[in-house]
PDB file of C-alpha atoms in Angstrom:
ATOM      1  CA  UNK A   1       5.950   6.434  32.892  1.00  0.00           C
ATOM      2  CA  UNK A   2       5.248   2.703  31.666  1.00  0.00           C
ATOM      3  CA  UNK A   3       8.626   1.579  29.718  1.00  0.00           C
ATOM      4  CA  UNK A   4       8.072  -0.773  27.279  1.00  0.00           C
ATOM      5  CA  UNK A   5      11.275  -3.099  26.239  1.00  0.00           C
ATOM      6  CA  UNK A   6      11.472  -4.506  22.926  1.00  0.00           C
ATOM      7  CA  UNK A   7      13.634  -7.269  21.877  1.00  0.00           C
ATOM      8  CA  UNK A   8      15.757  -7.744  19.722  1.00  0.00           C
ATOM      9  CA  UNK A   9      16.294  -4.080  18.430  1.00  0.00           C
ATOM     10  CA  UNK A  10      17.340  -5.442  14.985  1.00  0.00           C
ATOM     11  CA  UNK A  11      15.870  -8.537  12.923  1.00  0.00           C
ATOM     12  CA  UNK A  12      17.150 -10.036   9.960  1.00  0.00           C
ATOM     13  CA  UNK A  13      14.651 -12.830   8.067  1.00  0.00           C
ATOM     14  CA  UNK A  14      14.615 -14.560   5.130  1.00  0.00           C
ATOM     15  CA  UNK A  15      11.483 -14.327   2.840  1.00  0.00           C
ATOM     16  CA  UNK A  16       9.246 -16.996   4.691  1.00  0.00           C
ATOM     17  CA  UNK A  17      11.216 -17.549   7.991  1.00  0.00           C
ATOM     18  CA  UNK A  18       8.767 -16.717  10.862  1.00  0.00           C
ATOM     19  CA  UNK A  19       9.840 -14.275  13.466  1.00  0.00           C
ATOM     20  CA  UNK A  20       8.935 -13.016  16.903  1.00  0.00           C
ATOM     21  CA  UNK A  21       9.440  -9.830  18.451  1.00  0.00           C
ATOM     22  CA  UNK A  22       8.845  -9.299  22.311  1.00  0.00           C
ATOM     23  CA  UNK A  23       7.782  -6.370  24.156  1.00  0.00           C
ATOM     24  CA  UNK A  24       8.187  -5.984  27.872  1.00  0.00           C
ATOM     25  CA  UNK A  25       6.214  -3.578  30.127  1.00  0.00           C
ATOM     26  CA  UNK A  26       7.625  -2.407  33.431  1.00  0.00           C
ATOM     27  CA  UNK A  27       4.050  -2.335  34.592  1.00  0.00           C
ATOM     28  CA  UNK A  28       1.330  -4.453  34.356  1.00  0.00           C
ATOM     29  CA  UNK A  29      -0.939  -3.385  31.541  1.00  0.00           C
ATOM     30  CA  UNK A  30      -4.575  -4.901  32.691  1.00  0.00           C
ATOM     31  CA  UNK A  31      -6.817  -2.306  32.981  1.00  0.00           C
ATOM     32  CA  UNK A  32      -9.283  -2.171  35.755  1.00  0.00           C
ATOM     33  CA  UNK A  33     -11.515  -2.639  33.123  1.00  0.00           C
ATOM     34  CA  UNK A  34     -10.635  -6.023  32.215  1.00  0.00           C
ATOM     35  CA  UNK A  35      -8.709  -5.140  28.655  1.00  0.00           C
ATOM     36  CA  UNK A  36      -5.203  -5.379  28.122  1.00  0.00           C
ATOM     37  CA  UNK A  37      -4.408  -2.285  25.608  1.00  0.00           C
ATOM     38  CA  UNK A  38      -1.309  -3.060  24.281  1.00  0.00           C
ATOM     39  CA  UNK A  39      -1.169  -2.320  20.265  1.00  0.00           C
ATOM     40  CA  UNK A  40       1.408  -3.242  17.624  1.00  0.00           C
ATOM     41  CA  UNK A  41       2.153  -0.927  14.400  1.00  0.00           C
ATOM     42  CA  UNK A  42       4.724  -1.287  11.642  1.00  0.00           C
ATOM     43  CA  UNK A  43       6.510   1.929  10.318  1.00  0.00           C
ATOM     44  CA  UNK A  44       7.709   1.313   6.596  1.00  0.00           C
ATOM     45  CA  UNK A  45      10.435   3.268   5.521  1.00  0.00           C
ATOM     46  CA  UNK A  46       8.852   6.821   4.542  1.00  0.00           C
ATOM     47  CA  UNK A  47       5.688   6.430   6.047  1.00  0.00           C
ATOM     48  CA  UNK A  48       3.352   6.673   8.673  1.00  0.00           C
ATOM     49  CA  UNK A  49       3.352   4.207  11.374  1.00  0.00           C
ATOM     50  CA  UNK A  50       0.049   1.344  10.714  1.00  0.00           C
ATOM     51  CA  UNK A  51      -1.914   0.074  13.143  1.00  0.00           C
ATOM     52  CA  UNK A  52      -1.087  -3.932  13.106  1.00  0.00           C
ATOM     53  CA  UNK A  53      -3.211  -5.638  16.109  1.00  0.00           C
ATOM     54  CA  UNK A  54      -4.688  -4.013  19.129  1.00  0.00           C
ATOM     55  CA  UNK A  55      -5.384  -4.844  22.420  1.00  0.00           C
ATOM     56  CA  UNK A  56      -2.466  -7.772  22.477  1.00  0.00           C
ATOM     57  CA  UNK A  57      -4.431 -10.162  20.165  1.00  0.00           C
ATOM     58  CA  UNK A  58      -6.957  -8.737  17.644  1.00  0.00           C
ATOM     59  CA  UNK A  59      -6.050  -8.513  14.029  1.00  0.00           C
ATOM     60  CA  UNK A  60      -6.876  -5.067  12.948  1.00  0.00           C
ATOM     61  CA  UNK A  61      -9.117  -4.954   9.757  1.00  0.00           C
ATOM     62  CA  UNK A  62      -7.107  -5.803   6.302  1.00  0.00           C
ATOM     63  CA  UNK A  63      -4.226  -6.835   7.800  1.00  0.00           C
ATOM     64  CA  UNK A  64      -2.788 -10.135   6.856  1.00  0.00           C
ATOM     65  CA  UNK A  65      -3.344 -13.225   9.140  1.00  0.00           C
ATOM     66  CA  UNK A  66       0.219 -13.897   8.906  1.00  0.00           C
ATOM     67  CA  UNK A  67       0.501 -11.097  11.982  1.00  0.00           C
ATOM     68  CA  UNK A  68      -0.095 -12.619  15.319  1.00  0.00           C
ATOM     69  CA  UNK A  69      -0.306 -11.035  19.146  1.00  0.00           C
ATOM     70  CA  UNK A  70      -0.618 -12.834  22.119  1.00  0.00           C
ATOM     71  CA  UNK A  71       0.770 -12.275  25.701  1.00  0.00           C
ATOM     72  CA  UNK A  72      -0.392 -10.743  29.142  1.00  0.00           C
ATOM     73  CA  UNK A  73       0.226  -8.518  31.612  1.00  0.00           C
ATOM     74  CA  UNK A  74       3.473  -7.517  31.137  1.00  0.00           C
ATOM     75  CA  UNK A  75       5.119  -9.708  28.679  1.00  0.00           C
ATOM     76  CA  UNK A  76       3.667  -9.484  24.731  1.00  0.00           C
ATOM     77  CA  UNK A  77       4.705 -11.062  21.316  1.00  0.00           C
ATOM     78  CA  UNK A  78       4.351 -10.460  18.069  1.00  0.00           C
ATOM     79  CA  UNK A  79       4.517 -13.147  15.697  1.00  0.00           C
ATOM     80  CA  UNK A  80       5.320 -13.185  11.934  1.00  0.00           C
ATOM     81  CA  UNK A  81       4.632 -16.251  10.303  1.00  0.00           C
ATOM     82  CA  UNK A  82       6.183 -16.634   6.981  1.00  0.00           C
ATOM     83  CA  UNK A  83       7.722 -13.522   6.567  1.00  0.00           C
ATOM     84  CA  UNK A  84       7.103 -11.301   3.135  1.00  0.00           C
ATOM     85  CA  UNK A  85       9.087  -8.553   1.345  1.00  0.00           C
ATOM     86  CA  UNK A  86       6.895  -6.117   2.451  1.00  0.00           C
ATOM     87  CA  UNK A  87       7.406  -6.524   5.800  1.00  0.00           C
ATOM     88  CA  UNK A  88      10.300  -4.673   6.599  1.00  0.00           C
ATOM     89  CA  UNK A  89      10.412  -2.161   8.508  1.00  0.00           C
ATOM     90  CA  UNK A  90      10.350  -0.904  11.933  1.00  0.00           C
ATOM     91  CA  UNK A  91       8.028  -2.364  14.574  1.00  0.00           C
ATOM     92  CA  UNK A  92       6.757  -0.999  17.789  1.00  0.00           C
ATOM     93  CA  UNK A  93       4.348  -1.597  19.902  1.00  0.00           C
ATOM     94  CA  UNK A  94       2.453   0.763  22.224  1.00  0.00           C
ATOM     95  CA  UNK A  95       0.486   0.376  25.460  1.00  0.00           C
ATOM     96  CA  UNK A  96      -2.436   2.500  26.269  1.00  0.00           C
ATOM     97  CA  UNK A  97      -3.372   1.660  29.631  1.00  0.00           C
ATOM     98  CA  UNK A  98      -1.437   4.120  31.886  1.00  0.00           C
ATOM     99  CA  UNK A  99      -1.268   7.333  31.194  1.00  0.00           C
ATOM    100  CA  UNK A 100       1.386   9.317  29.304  1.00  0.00           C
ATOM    101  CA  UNK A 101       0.760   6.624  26.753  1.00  0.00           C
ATOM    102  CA  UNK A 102       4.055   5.286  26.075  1.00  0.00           C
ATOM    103  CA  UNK A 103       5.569   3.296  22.776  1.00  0.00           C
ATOM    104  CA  UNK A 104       8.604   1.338  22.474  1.00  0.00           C
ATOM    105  CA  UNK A 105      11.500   1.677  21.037  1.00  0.00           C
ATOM    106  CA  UNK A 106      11.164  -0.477  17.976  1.00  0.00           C
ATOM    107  CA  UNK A 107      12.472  -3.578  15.574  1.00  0.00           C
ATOM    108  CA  UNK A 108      14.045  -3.303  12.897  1.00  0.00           C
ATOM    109  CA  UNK A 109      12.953  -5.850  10.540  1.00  0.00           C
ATOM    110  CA  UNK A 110      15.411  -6.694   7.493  1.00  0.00           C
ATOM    111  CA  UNK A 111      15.080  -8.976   4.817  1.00  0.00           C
ATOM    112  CA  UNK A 112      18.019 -10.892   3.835  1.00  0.00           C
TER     113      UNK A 112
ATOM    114  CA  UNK B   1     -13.064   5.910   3.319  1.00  0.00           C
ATOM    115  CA  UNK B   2     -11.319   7.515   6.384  1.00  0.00           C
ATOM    116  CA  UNK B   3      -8.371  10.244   5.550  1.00  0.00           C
ATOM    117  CA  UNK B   4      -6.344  12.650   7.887  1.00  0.00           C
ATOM    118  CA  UNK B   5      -5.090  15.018   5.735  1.00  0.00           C
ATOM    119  CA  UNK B   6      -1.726  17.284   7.710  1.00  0.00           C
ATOM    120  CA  UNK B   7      -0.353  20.408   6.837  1.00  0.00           C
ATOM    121  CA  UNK B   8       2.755  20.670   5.068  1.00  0.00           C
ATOM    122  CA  UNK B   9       6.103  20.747   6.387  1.00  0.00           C
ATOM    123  CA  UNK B  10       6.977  24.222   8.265  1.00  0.00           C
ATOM    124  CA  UNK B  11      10.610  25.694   8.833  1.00  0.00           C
ATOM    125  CA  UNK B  12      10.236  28.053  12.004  1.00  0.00           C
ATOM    126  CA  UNK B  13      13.119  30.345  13.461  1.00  0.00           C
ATOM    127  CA  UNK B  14      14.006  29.713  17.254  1.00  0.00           C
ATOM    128  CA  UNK B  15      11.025  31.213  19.561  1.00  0.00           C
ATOM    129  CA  UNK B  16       8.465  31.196  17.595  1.00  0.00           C
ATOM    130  CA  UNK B  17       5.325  29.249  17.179  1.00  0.00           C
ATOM    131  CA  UNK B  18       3.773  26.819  14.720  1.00  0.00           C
ATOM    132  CA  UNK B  19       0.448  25.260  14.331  1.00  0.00           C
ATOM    133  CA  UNK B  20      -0.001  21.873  12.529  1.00  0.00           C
ATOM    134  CA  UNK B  21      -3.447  21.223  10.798  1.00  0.00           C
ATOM    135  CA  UNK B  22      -4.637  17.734  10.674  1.00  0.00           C
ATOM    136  CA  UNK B  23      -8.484  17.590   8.494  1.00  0.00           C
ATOM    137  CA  UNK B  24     -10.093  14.497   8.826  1.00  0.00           C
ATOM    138  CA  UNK B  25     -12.488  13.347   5.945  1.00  0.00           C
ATOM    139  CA  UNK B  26     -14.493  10.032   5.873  1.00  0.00           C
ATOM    140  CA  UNK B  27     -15.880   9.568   9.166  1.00  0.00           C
ATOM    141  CA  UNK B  28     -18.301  11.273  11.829  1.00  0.00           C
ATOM    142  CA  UNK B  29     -15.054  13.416  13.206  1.00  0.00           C
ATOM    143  CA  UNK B  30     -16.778  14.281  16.119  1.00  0.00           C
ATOM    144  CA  UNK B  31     -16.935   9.940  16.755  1.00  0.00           C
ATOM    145  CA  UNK B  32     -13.179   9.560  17.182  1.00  0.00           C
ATOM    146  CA  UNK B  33     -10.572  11.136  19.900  1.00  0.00           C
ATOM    147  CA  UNK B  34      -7.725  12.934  18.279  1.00  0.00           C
ATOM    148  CA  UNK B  35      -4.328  11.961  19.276  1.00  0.00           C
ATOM    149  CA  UNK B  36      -0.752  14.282  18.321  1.00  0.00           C
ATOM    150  CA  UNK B  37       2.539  11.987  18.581  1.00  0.00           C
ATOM    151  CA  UNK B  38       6.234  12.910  17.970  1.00  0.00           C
ATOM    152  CA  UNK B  39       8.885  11.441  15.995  1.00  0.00           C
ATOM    153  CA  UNK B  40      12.596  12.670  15.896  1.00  0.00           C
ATOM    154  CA  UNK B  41      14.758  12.335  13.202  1.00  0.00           C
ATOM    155  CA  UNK B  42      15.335   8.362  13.220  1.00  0.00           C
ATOM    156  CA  UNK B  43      13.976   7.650  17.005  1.00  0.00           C
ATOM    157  CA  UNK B  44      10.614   6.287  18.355  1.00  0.00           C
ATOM    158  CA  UNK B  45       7.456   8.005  19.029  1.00  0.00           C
ATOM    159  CA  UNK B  46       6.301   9.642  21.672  1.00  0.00           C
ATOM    160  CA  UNK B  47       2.744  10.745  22.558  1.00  0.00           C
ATOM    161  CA  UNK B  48       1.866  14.717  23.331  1.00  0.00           C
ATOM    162  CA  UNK B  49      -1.499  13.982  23.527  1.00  0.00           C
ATOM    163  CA  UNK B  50      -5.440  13.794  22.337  1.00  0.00           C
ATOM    164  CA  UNK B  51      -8.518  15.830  21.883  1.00  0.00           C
ATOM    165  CA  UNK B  52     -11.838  14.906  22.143  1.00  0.00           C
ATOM    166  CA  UNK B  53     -13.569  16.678  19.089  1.00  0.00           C
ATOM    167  CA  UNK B  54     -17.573  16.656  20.997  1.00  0.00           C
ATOM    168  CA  UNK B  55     -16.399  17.733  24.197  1.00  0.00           C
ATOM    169  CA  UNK B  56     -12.971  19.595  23.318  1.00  0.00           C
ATOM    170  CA  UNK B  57     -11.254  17.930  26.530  1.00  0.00           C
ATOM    171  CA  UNK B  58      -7.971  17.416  26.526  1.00  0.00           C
ATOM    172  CA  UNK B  59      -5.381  15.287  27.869  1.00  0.00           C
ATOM    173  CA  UNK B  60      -1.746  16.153  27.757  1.00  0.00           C
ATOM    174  CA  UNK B  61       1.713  14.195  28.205  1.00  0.00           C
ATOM    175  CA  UNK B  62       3.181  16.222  31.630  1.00  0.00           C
ATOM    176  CA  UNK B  63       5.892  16.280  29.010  1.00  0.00           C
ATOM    177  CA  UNK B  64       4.450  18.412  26.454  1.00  0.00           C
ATOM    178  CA  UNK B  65       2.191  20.526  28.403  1.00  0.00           C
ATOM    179  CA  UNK B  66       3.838  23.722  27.798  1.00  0.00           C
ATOM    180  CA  UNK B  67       4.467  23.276  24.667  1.00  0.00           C
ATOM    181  CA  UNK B  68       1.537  22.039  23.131  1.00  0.00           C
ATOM    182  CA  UNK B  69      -2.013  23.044  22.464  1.00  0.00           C
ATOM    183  CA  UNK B  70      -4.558  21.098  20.926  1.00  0.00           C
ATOM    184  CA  UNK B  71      -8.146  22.353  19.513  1.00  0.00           C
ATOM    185  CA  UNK B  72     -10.611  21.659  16.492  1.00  0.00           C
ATOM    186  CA  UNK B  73     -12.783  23.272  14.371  1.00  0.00           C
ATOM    187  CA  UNK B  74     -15.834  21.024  14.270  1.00  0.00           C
ATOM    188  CA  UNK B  75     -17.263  23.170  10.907  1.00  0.00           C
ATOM    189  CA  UNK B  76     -14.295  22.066   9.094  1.00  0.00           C
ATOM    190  CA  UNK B  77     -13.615  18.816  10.779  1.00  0.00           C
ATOM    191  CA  UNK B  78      -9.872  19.860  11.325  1.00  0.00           C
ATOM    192  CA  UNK B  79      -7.893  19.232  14.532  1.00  0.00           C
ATOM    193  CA  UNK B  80      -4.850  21.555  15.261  1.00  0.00           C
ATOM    194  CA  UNK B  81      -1.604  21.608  17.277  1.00  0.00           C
ATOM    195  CA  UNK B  82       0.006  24.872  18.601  1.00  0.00           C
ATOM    196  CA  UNK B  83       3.854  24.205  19.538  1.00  0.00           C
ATOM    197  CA  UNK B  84       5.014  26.926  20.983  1.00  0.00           C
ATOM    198  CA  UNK B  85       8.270  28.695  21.925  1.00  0.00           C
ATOM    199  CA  UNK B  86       9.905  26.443  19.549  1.00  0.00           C
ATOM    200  CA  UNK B  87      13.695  25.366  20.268  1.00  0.00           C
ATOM    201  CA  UNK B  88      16.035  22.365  17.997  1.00  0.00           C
ATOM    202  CA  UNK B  89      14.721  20.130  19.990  1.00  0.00           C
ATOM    203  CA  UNK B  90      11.189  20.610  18.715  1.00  0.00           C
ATOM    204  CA  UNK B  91      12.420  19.640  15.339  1.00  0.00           C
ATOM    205  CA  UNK B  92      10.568  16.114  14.203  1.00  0.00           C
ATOM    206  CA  UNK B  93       7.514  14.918  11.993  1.00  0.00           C
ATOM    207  CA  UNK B  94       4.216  15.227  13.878  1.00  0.00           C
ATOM    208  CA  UNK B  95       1.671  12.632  13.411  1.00  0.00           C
ATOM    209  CA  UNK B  96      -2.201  13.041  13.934  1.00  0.00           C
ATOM    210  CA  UNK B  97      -3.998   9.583  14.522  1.00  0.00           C
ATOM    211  CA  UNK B  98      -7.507   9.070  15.195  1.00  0.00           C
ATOM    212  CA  UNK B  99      -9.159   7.093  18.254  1.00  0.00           C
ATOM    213  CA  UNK B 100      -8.003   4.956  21.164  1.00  0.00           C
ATOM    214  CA  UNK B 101      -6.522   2.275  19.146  1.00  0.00           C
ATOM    215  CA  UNK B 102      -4.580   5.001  16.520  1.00  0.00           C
ATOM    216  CA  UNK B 103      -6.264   2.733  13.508  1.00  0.00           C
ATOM    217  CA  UNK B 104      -5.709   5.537  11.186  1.00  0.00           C
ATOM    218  CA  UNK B 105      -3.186   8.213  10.815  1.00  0.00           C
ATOM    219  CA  UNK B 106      -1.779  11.345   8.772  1.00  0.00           C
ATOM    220  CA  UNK B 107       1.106  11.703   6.408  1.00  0.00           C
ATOM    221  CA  UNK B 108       3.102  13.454   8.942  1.00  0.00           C
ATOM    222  CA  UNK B 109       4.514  17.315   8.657  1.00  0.00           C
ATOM    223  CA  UNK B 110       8.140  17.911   9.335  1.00  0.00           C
ATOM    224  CA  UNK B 111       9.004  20.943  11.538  1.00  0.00           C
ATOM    225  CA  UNK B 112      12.579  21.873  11.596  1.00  0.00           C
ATOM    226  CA  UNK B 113      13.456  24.343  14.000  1.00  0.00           C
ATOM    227  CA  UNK B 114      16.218  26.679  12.624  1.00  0.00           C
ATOM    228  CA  UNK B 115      17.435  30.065  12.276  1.00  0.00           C
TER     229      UNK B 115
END
């Protein structure tokens, strides 16, 4: 199974800092089909995980433009810029590309 | 606009079976791959796998292929999950989430496993 790394586990910002998170694959994630499916979610606390970017860089519908992905083949980062209150929670991204499809094992985000 | 809507949360004894409900409302549900994923109690997610609603194929994590069973009912636009032989370990919120990219997902039902 694909292992995907992320780093740091825990993440403490203040409201407007910008932050990155990184996510390591032990496997190249190109598909033979030219995408890269690697997708980033946020859990709040209590709820369902959301779907924050997909396929490393695109910006999934409503979500602010403050959320950034970039990366390739096996090294990906997510970008915060200018961190809000409503932020926090636990990140993860997931990488659909090999099969079992495999997630990592989150960030903690924290607001001071 | 697009809804899953899960059962609610299920306490099964040791051994038995349980099946989670997941109705999808908003969308052409036969459009959009169904996909199951696990959470334990304060850990990460794991995927047992999807459903294709037009075709009912399924793919399965090697993981959870003796434990779960995924189908739909295309008249009611629900997807199900049948976890079976059901031990502590099976004890975690289940999550249904709709096509490749999971852009939409359910509230999540709790099992807890216990006698």
């Amino acid at each position: 199974d694909v292992l995907l790394t992320q780093t740091p586990p825990t993440l403490s910002a203040t409201i407007g800092q910008s932050v990155s998170i990184s996510c390591r694959s032990s496997q190249s994630l190109l598909d033979g089909d030219g995408d890269t499916y690697l997708n980033w979610f946020l859990q709040r606390p209590g709820q369902s995980p959301q779907l924050l970017i997909y396929s490393v860089s695109n910006l999934e519908s409503g979500v602010p433009n403050r959320f950034s992905g970039s990366g390739s083949e096996t090294d990906f980062t997510l970008k915060i810029s200018g961190v809000e209150a409503e932020d926090l929670g636990v990140y993860y991204c997931m990488q659909a590309t090999h099969a079992p499809l495999t997630f990592g094992s989150g960030t903690k985000l924290e607001i001071k | 606009q697009v809804n899953l809507l899960q059962s609610g949360a299920a306490l099964v004894k040791p051994g038995a079976s349980v099946k989670l409900s997941c109705k999808a409302s908003g969308y052409t549900f036969t459009d959009y791959y169904i996909h199951w994923v696990k959470q334990s109690h304060g850990k990460s997610l794991e995927w047992i796998g999807y459903i294709n609603p037009n075709s009912d194929y399924t793919n399965y994590n090697e993981k959870f292929k003796n434990k779960a069973t995924l189908t739909v009912d295309k008249s009611t636009n629900t997807a199900y999950m049948d976890l079976s032989r059901l031990t502590s370990e099976d004890s975690a919120t289940y999550y249904c989430s709709r096509n490749y990219y999971f852009d939409y997902w359910g509230q999540g039902v709790m099992v807890t496993v216990s006698s």
